[in-house]
PDB file of C-alpha atoms in Angstrom:
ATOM      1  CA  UNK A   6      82.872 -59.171 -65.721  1.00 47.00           C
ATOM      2  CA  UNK A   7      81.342 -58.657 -69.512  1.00 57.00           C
ATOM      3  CA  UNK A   8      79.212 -60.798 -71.577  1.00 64.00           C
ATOM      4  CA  UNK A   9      79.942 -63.989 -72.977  1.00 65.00           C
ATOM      5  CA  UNK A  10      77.226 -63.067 -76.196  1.00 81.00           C
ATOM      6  CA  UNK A  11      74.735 -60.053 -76.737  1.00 86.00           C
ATOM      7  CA  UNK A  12      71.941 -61.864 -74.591  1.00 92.00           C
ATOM      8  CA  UNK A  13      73.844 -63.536 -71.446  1.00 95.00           C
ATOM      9  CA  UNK A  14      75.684 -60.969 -68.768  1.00 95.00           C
ATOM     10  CA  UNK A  15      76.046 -61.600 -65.391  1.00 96.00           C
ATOM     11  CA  UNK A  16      72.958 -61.147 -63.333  1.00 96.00           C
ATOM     12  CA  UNK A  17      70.782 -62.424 -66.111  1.00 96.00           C
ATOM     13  CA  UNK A  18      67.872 -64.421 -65.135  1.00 97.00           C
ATOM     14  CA  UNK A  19      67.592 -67.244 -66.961  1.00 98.00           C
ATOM     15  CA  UNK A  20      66.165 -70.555 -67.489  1.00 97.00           C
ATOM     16  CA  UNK A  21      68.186 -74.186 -67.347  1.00 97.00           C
ATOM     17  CA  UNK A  22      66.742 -77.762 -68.163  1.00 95.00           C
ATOM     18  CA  UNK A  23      65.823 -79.685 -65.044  1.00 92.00           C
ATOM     19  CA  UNK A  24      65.167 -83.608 -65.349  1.00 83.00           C
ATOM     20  CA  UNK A  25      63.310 -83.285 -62.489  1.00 84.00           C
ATOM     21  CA  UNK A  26      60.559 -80.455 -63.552  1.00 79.00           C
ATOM     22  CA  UNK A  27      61.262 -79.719 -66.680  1.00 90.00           C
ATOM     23  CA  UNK A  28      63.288 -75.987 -66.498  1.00 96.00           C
ATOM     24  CA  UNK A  29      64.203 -73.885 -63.232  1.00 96.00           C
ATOM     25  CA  UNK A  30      65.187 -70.806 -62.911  1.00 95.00           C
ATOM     26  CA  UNK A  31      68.300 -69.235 -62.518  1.00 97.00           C
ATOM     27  CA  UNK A  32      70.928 -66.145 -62.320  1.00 97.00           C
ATOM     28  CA  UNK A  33      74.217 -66.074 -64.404  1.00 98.00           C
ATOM     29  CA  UNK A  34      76.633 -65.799 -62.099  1.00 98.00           C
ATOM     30  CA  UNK A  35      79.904 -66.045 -64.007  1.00 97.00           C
ATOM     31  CA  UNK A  36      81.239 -67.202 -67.370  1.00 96.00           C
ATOM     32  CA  UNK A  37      83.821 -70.048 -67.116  1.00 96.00           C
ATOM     33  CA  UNK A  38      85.188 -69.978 -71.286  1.00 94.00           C
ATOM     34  CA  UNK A  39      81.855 -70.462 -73.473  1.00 94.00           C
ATOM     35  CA  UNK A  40      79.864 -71.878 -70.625  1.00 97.00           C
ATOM     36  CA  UNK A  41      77.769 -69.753 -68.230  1.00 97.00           C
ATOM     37  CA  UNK A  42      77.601 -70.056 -64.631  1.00 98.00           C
ATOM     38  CA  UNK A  43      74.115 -70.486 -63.808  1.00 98.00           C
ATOM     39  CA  UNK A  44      73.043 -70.158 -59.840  1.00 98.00           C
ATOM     40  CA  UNK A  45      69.553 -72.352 -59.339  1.00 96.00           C
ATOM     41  CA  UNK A  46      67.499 -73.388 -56.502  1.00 93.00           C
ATOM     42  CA  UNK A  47      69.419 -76.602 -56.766  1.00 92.00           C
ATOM     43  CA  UNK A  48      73.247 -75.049 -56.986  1.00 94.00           C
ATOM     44  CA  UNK A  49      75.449 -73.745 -59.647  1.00 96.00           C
ATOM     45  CA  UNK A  50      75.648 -75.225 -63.297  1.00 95.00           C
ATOM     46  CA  UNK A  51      77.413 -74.501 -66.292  1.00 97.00           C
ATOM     47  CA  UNK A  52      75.535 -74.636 -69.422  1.00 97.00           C
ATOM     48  CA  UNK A  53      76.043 -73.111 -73.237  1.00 97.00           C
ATOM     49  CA  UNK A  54      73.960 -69.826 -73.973  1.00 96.00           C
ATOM     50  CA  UNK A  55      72.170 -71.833 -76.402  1.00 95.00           C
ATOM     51  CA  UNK A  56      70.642 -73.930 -73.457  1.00 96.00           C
ATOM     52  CA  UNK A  57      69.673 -71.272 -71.574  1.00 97.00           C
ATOM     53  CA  UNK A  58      66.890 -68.906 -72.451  1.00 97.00           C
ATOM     54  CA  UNK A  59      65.764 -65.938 -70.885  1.00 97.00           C
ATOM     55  CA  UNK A  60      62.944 -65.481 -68.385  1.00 96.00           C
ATOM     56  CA  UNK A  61      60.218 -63.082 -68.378  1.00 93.00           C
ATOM     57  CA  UNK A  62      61.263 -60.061 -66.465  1.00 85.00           C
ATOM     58  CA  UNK A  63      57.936 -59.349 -64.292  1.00 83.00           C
ATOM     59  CA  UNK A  64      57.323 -62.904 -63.411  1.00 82.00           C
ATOM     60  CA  UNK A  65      53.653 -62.116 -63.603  1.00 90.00           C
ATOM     61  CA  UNK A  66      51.410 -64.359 -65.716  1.00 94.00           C
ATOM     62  CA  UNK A  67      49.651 -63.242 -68.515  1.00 96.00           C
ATOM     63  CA  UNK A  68      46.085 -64.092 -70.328  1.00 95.00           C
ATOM     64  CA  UNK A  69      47.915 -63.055 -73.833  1.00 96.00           C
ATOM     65  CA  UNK A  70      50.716 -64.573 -74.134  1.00 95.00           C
ATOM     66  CA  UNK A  71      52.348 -62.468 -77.295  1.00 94.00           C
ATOM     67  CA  UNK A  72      52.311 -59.947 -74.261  1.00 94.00           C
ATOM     68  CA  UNK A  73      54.879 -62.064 -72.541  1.00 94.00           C
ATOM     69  CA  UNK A  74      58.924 -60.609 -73.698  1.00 92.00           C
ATOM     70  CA  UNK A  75      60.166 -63.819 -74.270  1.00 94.00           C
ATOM     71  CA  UNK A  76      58.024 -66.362 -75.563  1.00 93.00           C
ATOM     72  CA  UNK A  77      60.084 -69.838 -75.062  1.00 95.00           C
ATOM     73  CA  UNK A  78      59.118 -72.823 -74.380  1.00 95.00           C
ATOM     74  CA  UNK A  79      59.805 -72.517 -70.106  1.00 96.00           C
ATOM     75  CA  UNK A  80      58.532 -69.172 -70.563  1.00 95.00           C
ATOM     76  CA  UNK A  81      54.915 -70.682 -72.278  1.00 95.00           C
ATOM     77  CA  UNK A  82      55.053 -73.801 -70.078  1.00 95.00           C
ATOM     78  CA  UNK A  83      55.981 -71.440 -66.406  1.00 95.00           C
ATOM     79  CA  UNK A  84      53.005 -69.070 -67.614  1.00 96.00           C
ATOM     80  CA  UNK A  85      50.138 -71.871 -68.249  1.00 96.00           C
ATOM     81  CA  UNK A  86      51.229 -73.443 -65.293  1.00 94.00           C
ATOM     82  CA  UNK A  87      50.496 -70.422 -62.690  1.00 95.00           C
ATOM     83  CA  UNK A  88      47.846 -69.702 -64.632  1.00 95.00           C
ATOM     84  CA  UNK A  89      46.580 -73.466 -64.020  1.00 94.00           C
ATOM     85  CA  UNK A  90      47.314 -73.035 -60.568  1.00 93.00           C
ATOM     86  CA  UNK A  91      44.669 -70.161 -60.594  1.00 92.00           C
ATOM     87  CA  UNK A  92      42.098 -71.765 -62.036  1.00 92.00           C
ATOM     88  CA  UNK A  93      42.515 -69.673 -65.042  1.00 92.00           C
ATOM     89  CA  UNK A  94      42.540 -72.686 -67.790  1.00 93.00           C
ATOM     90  CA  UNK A  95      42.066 -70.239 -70.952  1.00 94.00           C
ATOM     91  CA  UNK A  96      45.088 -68.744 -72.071  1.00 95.00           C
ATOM     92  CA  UNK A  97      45.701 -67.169 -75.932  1.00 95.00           C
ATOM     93  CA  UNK A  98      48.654 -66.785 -78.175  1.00 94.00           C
ATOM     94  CA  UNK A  99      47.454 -64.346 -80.244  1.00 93.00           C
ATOM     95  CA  UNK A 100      44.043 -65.696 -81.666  1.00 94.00           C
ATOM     96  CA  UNK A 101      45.090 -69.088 -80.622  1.00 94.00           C
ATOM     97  CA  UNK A 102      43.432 -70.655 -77.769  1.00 95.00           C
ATOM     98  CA  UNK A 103      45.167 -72.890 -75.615  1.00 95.00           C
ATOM     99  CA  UNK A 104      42.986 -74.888 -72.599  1.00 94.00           C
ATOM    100  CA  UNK A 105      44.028 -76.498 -70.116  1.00 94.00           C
ATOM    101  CA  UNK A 106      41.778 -79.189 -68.717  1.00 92.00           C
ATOM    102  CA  UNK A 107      41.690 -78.981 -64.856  1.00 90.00           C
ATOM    103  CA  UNK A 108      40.371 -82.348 -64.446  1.00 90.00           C
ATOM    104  CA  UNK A 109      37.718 -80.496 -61.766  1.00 89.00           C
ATOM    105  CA  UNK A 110      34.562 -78.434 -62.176  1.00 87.00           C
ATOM    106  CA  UNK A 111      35.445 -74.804 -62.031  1.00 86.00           C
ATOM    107  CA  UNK A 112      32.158 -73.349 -61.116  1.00 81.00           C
ATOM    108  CA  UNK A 113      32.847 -69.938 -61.228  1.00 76.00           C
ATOM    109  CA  UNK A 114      34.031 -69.995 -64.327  1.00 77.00           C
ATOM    110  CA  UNK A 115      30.862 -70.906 -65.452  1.00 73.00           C
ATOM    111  CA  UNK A 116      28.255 -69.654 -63.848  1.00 68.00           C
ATOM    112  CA  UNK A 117      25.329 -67.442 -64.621  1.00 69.00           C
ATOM    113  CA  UNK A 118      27.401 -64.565 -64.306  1.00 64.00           C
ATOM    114  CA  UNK A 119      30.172 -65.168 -66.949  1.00 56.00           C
TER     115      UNK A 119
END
């Protein structure tokens, strides 16, 4: 099966809105006319390209975000959140800071030897 545009084929990993968290990911299956077939955690879905940007190969997050492929929003939101999960709360675009407040102390990344 071919491409529907230049970006989508099958077996692209993608991302698809999710009321319930935002975006998930997912895997085009299929194209059914100008809709994709997207494969997620929670079944299969049919959405335009448009609504469906790509996700970060490695799926490893990164300090630097301009390091990151694709920078869309899931992309940006998926990164800081792993990242939060880590206790890693600094994060840069560039020369742009983005913190995350972890609404706990984080003693190590504060102490004497930082």
């Amino acid at each position: 099966m071919g491409a529907l545009d230049s970006v989508h084929h099958q077996g692209t990993a993608v991302w698809v809105a999710d009321p319930d968290g935002a975006w998930t990911k997912g895997t085009v299956k299929g194209f059914d006319g100008e809709l994709l077939i997207v494969a997620t955690a929670g079944g299969e879905r049919r959405v335009p390209p448009a609504e469906a940007p790509l996700q970060n190969r490695d799926g490893v997050p990164v300090e630097d975000m301009t390091n990151l492929a694709f920078l869309n929003e899931p992309g940006v939101l998926w990164n800081l959140k792993q990242r939060y999960a880590a206790d890693a709360i600094y994060t840069y675009t560039g020369s742009i800071l983005i913190a995350v407040n972890p609404f706990k102390a984080l003693p190590a990344l504060y102490s004497k030897a930082v």
